[in-house]
XYZ file of C-alpha atoms in Angstrom:
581
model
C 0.000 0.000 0.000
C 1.192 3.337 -0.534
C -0.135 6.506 1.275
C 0.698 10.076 0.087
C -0.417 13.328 -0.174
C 0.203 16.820 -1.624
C 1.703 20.186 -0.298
C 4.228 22.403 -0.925
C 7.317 23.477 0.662
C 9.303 26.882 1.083
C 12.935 26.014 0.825
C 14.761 22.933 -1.554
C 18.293 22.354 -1.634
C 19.959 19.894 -3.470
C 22.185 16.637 -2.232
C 24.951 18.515 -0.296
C 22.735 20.901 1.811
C 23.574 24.034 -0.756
C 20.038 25.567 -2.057
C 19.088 25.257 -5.301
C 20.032 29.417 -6.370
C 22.008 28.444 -8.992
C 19.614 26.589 -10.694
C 17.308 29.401 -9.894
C 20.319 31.842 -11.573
C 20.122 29.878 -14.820
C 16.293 29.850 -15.184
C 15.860 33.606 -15.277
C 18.944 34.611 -17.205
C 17.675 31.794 -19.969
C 13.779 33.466 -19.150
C 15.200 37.044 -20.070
C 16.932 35.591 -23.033
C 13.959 34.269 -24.490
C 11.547 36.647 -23.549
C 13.230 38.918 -25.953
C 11.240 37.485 -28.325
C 8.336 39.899 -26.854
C 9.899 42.511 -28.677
C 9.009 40.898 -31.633
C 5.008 40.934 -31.152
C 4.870 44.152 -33.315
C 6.287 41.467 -35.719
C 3.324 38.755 -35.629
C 1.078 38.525 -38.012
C -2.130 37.261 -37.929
C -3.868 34.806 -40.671
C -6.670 36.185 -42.130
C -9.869 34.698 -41.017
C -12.024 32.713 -42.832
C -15.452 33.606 -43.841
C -18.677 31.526 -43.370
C -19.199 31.160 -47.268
C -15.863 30.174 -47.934
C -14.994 26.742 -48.254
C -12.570 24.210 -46.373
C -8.971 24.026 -48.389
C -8.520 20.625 -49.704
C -6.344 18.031 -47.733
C -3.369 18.012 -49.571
C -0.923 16.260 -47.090
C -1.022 14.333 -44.307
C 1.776 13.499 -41.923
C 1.636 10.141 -40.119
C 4.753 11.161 -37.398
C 3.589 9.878 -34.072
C 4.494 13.484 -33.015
C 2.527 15.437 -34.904
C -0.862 13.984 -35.167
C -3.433 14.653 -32.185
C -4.328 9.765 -32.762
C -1.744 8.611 -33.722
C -3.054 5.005 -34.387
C -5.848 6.426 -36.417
C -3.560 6.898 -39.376
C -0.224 5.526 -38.362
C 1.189 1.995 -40.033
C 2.756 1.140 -37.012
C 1.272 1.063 -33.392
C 2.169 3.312 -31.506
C 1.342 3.732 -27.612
C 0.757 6.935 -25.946
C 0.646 7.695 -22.582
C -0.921 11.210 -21.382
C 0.340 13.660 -18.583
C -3.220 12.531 -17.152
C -2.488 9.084 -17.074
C 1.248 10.122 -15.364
C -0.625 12.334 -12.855
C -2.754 9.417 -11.875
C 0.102 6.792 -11.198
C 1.598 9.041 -8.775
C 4.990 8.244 -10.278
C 7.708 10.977 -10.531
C 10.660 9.599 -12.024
C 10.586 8.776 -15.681
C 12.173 5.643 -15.569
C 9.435 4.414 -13.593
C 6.751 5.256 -15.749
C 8.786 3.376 -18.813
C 9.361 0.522 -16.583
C 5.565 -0.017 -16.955
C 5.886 -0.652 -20.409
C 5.666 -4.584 -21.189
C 7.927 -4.213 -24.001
C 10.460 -2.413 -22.525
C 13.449 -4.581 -20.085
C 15.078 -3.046 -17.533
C 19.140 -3.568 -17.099
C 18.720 -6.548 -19.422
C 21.955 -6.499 -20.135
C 23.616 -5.816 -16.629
C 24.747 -2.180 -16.937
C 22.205 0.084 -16.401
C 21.476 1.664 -13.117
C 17.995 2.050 -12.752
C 15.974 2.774 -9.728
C 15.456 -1.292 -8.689
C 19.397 -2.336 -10.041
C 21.741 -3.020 -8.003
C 25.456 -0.889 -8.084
C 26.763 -4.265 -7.799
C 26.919 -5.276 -11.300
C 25.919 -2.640 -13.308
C 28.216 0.271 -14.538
C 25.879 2.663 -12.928
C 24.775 6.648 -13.155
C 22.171 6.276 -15.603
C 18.197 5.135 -16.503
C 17.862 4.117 -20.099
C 15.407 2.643 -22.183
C 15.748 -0.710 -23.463
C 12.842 -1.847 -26.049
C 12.051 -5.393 -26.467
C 15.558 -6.428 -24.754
C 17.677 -5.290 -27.532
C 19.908 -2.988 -25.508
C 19.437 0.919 -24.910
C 21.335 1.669 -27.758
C 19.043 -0.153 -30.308
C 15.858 2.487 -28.779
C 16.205 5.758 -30.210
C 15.015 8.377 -27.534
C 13.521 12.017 -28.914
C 12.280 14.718 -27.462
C 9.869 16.428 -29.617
C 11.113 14.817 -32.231
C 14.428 15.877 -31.841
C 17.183 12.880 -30.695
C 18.400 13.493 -26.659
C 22.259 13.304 -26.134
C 24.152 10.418 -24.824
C 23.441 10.058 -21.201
C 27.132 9.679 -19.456
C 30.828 10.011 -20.982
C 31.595 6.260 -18.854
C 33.229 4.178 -21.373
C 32.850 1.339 -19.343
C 29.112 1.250 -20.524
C 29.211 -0.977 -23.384
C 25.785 0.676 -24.995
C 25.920 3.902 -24.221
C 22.488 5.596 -24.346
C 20.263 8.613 -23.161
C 19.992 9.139 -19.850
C 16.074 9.440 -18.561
C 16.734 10.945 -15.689
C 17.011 14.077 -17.889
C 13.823 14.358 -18.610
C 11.685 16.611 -16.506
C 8.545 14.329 -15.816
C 5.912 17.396 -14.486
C 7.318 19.030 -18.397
C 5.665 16.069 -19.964
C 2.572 16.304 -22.267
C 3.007 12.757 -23.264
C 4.891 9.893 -24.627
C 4.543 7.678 -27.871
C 6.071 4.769 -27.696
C 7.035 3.268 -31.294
C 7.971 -0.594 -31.488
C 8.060 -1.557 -35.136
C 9.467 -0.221 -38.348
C 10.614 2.827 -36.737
C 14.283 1.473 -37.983
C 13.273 2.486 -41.543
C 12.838 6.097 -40.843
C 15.630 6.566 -38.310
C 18.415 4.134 -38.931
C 19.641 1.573 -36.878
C 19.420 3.489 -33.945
C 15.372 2.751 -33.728
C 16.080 -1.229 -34.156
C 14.047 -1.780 -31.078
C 12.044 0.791 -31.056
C 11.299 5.310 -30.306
C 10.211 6.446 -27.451
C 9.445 10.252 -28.283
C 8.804 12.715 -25.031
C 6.569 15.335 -26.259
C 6.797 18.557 -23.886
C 4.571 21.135 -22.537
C 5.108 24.072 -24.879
C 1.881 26.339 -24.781
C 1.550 26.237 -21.011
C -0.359 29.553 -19.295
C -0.277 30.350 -15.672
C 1.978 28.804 -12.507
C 1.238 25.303 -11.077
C 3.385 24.079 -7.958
C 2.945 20.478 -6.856
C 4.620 18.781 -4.180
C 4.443 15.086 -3.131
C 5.053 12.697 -0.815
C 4.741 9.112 -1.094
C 5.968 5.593 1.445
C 5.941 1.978 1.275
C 3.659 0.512 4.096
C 4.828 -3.578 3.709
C 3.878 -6.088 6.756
C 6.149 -8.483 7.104
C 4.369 -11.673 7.456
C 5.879 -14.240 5.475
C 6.445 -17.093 8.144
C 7.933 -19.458 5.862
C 10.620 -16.958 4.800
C 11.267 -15.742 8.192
C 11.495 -19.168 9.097
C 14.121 -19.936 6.558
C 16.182 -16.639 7.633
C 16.070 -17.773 11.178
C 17.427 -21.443 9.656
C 20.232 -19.249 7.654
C 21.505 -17.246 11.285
C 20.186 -14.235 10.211
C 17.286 -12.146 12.037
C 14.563 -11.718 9.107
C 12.751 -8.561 8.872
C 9.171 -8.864 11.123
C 5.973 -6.808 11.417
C 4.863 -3.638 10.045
C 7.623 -1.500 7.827
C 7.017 1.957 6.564
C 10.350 2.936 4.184
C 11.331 4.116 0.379
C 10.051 7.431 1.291
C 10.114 9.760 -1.748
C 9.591 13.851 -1.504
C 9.208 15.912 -4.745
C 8.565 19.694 -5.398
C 8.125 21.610 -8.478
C 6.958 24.617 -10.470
C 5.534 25.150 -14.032
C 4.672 28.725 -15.341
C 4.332 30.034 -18.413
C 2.821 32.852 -20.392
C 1.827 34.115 -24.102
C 2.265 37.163 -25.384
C 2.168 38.840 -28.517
C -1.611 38.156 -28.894
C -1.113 34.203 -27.952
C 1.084 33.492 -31.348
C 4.214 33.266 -28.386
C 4.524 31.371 -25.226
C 7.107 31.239 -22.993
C 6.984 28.049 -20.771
C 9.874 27.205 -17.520
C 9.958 24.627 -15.141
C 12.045 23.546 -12.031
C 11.798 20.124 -9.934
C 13.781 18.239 -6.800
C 13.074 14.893 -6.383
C 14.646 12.995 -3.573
C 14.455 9.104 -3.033
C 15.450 7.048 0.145
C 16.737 3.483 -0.647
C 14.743 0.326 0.893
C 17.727 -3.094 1.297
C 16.346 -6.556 0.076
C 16.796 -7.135 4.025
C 13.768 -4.960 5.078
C 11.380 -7.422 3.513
C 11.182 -10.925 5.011
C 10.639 -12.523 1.682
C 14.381 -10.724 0.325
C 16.248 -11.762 3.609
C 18.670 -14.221 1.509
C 19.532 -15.619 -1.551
C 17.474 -18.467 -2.301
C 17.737 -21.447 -3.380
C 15.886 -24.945 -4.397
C 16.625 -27.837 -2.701
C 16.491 -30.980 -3.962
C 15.641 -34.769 -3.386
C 15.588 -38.673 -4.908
C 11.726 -39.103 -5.551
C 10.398 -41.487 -7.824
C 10.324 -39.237 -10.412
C 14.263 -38.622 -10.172
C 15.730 -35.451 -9.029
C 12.993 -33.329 -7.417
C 13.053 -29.705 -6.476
C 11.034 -30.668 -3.116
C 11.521 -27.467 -1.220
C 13.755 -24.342 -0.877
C 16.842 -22.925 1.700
C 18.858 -19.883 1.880
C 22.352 -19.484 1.239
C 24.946 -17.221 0.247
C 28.321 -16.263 -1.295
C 31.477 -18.869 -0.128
C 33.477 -15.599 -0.520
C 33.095 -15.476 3.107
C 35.497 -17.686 5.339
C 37.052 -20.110 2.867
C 41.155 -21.166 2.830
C 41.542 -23.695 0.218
C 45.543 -24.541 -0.090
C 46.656 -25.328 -3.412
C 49.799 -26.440 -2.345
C 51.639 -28.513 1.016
C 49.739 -31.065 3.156
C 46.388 -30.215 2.506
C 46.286 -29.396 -0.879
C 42.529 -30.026 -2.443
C 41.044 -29.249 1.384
C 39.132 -26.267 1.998
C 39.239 -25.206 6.244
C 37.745 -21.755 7.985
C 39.515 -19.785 10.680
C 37.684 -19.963 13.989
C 39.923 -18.583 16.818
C 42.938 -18.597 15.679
C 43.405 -22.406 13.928
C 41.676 -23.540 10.902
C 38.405 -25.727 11.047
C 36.718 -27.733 8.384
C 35.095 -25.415 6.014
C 31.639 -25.351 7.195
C 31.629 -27.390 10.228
C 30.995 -24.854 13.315
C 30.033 -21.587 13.260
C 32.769 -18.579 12.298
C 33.218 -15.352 11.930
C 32.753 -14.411 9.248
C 30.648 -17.062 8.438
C 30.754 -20.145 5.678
C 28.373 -18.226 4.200
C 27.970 -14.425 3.653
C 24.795 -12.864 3.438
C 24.933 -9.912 0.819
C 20.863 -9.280 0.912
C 21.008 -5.999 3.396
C 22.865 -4.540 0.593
C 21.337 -5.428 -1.920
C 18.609 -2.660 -2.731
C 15.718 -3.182 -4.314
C 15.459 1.290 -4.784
C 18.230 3.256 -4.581
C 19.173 6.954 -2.856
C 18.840 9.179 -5.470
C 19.033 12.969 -5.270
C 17.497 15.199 -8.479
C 17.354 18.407 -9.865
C 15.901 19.650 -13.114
C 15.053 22.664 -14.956
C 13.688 24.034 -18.302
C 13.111 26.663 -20.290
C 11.003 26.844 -23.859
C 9.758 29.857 -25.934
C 8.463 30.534 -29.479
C 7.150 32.780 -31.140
C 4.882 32.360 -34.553
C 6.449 36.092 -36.558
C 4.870 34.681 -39.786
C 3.437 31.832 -41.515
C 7.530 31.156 -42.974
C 9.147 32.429 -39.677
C 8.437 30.658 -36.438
C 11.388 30.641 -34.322
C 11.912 28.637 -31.451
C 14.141 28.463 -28.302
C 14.802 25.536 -25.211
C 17.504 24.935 -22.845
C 17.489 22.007 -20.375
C 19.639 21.307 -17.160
C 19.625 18.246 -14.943
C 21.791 17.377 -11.568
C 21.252 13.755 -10.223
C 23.430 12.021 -7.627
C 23.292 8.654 -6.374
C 24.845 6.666 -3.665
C 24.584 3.654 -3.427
C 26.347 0.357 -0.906
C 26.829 -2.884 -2.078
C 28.288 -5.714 0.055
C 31.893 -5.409 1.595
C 34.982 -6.489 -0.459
C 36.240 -9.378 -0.387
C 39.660 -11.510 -1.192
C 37.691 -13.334 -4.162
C 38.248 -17.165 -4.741
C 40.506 -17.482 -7.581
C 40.513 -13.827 -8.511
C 44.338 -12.591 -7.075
C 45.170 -10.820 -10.696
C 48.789 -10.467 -9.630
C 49.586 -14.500 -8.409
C 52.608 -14.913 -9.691
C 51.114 -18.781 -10.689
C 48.414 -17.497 -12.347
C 45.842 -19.712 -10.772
C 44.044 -16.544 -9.185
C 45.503 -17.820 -5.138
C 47.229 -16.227 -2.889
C 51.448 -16.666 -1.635
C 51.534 -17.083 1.554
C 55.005 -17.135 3.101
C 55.366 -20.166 5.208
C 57.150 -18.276 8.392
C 54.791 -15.565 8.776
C 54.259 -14.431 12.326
C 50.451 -14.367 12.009
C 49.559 -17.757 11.465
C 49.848 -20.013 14.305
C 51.521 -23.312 14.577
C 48.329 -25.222 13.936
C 47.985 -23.137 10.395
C 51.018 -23.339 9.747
C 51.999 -27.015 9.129
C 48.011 -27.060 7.385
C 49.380 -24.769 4.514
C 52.770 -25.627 4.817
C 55.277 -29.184 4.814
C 58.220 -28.572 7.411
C 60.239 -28.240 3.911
C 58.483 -25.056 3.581
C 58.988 -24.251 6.399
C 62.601 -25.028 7.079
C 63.300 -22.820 3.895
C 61.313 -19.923 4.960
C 63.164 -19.559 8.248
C 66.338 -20.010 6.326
C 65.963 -16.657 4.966
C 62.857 -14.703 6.802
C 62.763 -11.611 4.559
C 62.108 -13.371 1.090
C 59.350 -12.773 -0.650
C 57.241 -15.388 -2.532
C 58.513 -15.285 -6.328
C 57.750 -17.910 -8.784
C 60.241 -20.765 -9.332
C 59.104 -22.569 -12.260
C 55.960 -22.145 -14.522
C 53.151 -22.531 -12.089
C 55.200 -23.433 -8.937
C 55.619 -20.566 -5.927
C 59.091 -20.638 -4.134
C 59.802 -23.345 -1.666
C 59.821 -20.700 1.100
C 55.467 -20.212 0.235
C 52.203 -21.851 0.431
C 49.539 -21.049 -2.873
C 46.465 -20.719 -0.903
C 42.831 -20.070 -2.530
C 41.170 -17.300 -0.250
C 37.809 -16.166 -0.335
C 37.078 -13.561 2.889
C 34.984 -11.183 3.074
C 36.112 -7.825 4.548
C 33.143 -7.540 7.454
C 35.863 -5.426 9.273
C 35.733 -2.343 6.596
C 31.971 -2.471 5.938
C 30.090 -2.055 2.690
C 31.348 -0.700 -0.771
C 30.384 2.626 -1.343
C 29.889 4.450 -5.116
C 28.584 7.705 -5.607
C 27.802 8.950 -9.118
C 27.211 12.268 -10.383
C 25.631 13.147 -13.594
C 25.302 17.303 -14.581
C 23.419 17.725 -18.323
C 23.008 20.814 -20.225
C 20.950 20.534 -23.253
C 20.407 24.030 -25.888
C 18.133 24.028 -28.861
C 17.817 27.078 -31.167
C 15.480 26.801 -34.705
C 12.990 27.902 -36.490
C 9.984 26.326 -38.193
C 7.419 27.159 -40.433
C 5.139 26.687 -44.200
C 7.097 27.698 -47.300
C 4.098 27.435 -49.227
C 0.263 27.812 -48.935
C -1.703 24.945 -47.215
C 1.408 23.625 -45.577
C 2.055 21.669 -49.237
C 6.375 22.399 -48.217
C 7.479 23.258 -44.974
C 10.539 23.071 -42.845
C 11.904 22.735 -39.305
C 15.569 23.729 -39.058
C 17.195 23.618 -35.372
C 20.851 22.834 -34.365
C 20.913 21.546 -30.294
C 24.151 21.199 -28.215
C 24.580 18.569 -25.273
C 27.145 18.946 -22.760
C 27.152 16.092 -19.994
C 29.657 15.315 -17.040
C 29.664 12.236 -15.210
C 31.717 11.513 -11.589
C 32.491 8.394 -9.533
C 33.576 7.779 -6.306
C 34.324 4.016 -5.100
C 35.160 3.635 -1.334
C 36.315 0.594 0.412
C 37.512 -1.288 -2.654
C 40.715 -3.879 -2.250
C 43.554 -3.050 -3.890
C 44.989 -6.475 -5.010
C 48.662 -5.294 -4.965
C 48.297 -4.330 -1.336
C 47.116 -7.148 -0.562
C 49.551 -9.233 -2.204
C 52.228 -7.670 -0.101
C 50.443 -7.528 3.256
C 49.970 -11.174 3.538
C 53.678 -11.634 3.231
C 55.113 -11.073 6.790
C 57.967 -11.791 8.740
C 58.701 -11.106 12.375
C 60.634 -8.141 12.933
C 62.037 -8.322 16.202
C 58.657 -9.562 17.488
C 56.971 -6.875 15.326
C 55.026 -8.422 12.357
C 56.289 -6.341 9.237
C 55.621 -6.651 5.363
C 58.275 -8.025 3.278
C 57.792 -5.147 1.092
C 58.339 -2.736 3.869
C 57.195 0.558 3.304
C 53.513 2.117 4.449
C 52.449 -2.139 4.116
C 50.150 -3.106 7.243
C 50.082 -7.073 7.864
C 46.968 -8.048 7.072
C 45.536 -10.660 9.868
C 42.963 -12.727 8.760
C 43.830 -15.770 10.499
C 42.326 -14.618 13.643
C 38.919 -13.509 14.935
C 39.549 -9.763 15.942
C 42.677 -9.656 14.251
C 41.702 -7.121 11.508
C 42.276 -3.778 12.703
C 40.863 -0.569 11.727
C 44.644 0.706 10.258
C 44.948 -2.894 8.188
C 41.768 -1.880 6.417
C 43.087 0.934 4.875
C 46.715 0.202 4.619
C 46.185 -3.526 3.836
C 44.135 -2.970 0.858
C 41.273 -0.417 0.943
C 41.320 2.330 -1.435
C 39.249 5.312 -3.015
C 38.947 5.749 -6.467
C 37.244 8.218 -9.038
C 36.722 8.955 -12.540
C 35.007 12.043 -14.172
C 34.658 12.994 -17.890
C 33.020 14.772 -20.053
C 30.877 14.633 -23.372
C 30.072 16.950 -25.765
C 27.414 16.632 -28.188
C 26.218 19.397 -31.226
């Protein structure tokens, strides 16, 4: 159930805390720009009207552009769907990319790198909403706005198929959307493989309208046979009544005509602001789930279901010495069959709290459109658009991945271990290591592990296949910025009587910056060096030397607070830019 209501509110400010004054800035310097065009009402002229006796010109053309007719799938070849500001007013939804999720045909991060508002950071590149008709990929959908093609969303070359970013498109500015699905490839190119979705905007708008909403998830939490599984998993599910995913938005439309209604000048301003709701706050998303099986008579049966979750938890799996080919946990300070008693971490990481099935998402948008009708050959025309969204989002903490060390020196993906290194104790020690090992480690404490024939560590190391998760540092944080700027300037208009030849000439410019900021990721190479350790005069000290911090994961409590940062965690970012006439 949701429950929500309308009002409106005196002060919005952005993500940081800063009011919104620039935006503010922007809008009237673009409103005085365009209501120059007032000057111009001496200009106008007006048809001449037609008498009673005279009769209706003949049809001489008609135009089957979804964008241009008033029913479109009265005349149209292909279907096309519409759906009206009315219809958007009545779902309640703000966001764009909500209101196109809705669509049957369209898929939502089908192919893992959008960022939408129910994807997870996890596995997606992130930033940006597309549109993705009939599963093709967002760059097979060709997005317009009245008719005219939006700008790439994000400069992030690590999207594979880049495409328009929704968020840019101010929902309240929306008078409605036609949704194309076939043949629109032969009028646009390959672009419009899958499909157009063209956003047709408010552009005649008279008066000032300010809206505000707010809107919650109410969820009870009575799903006994999930909680019950949860419980079975050693984790506390989510019980009784929730209230979350609250969402606030505020914004203004105003407009006016002048020049005896043959000119309009229409600008708009919105901030939207999203709280995120974790898999974990619903008993049915407490953990991963999966089916578990039995010997009926009918073979291999799916004959119920458990929870379960990622082995990148508490897992030592030596590749090489006495136990090669046996996987053990630490518990204490020894190693234990994998999976036997309960550890910390445990055998099994949970990564459903953060996963989130919304994300936090902070929004601003503004807009300004004018035009002015000077004659029947001379209509020119004026918009600007500016958008400001910032996400953060948390995914589950980082982790020394199974099989995944990109600098083992073996290339197997495990990692050296030096067989006389303080941290372990005795026990662990003759489980990674043969008293060879270990006889040539102590021979000469300060060496390094180095690689002594294809696919073979030195004698003085162990090749261990980790997978521990860093519970220690917390969750991975990524924070993405998107800023969009987005001029048109054109004119319009009928070269000849009865609209028999006319023309629409415009040139647009789109300017778009994208920022990232990852927190609490492993750096591999740090890693590498801080789980090679020798005792320096009772003092545990990298190999390496340098800023390296030991990193002691083969003890409960043995992480500390300075080995998560100087044992591997790092902050990253990347920024660019994208420019588009």
């Amino acid at each position: 159930m949701v429950k929500g209501h309308s009002g409106c509110r005196h002060h919005v400010r952005q993500a940081d805390g800063r009011p919104i004054s620039r935006w503010i800035r922007i809008l009237a310097l673009l409103i005085g720009f365009v209501a120059t065009g007032w000057g111009l009402s001496a200009l106008a002229q007006t048809a001449p009207k037609q008498t009673a006796n005279q009769a209706e010109p003949a049809l001489t053309e008609i135009i089957v552009t979804g964008s241009r007719i008033a029913a479109p799938n009265e005349v149209s070849t292909s279907p096309i769907q519409v759906i009206s500001s009315k219809y958007i007013e009545t779902t309640g939804k703000t966001d764009i990319s909500d209101l196109i999720m809705q669509l049957p045909q369209n898929f939502n991060n089908s192919i893992g790198q959008d960022l939408g508002n129910t994807s997870s950071g996890l596995t997606t590149a992130g930033g940006i909403a597309t549109a993705d008709l009939r599963g093709l990929g967002p760059n097979r959908t060709l997005v317009l706005v009245d008719g005219r093609r939006l700008g790439q969303g994000s400069p992030y070359t690590f999207i594979q198929s880049p495409a328009p970013d929704l968020d840019q498109i101010p929902g309240g500015l929306v008078e409605r959307i036609e949704v194309v699905t076939g043949g629109a490839s032969a009028a646009y190119g390959s672009d419009a493989i899958a499909g157009v979705i063209n956003f047709i905007m408010k552009k005649n708008f008279q008066g000032i309208r300010i809206d505000g909403q707010f809107n919650e998830n109410y969820h009870d939490n009575n799903d006994t046979y999930m909680q019950n599984l949860v419980r079975g998993f050693g984790t506390t599910p989510a019980t009784g009544t929730i209230q979350d995913g609250r969402q606030r938005t505020f914004d203004v439309l105003m407009g006016q005509n002048f020049a005896d209604g043959e000119g309009n000048v229409t600008a708009y301003m919105s901030y939207r602001h999203a709280d995120p709701v974790a898999s974990s706050d619903r008993d049915f998303g407490g953990c991963e789930l999966y089916p578990t099986y039995a010997t009926t008579s009918f073979g291999k049966t799916v004959v119920g279901s458990h929870c379960n979750g990622s082995a990148n938890s508490n897992l030592f799996a030596p590749n090489t010495g006495p136990q090669a080919g046996n996987a053990f946990a630490v518990s204490g300070n020894t190693f234990v069959p994998f999976g036997t008693v309960p550890t910390t971490p445990p055998a099994a990481f949970n990564s459903q709290p953060y996963i989130y099935m919304t994300r936090e998402d902070d929004r601003a948008n503004a807009a300004i459109l004018g035009h002015l009708k000077v004659t029947d050959y001379f209509q020119p025309y004026a918009e600007f658009y500016f958008m400001d969204d910032r996400t953060h989002t948390a995914v589950a903490p980082a982790a020394l991945f199974l099989s995944s060390n990109p600098f083992d020196p073996t290339l197997s993906g495990a990692y050296p271990i030096n067989c006389n290194n303080p941290l372990l104790s005795a026990q662990q020690q003759s489980t990674l290591c043969t008293p060879a090992q270990i006889t040539a480690a102590n021979a000469n404490p300060q060496a390094g592990c180095t690689l002594a024939a294809p696919g073979l560590l030195s004698a003085n190391c162990a090749d261990v296949d980790i997978g521990r998760r860093n519970v220690e540092g917390g969750g991975r944080i990524s924070d993405y910025e998107h800023e969009n700027y987005r001029a048109v300037l054109g004119s319009k208009g009928d070269l000849l009587d009865n609209g028999a030849l006319s023309y629409d000439l415009y040139g647009q410019y789109f300017y778009t910056t994208f920022t990232n900021n990852n927190q609490k990721y492993f750096n591999f190479q740090a890693i590498d060096s801080a789980l090679q350790v020798y005792n320096n005069n009772g003092t545990p000290t990298c190999v390496s030397g340098g800023s390296c911090v030991p990193y002691n994961i083969f003890k409960d409590g043995g992480v500390t607070p300075n080995q998560e940062v100087a044992g591997g965690e790092r902050s990253a970012g990347q920024s660019g830019a994208d420019r588009t006439p």
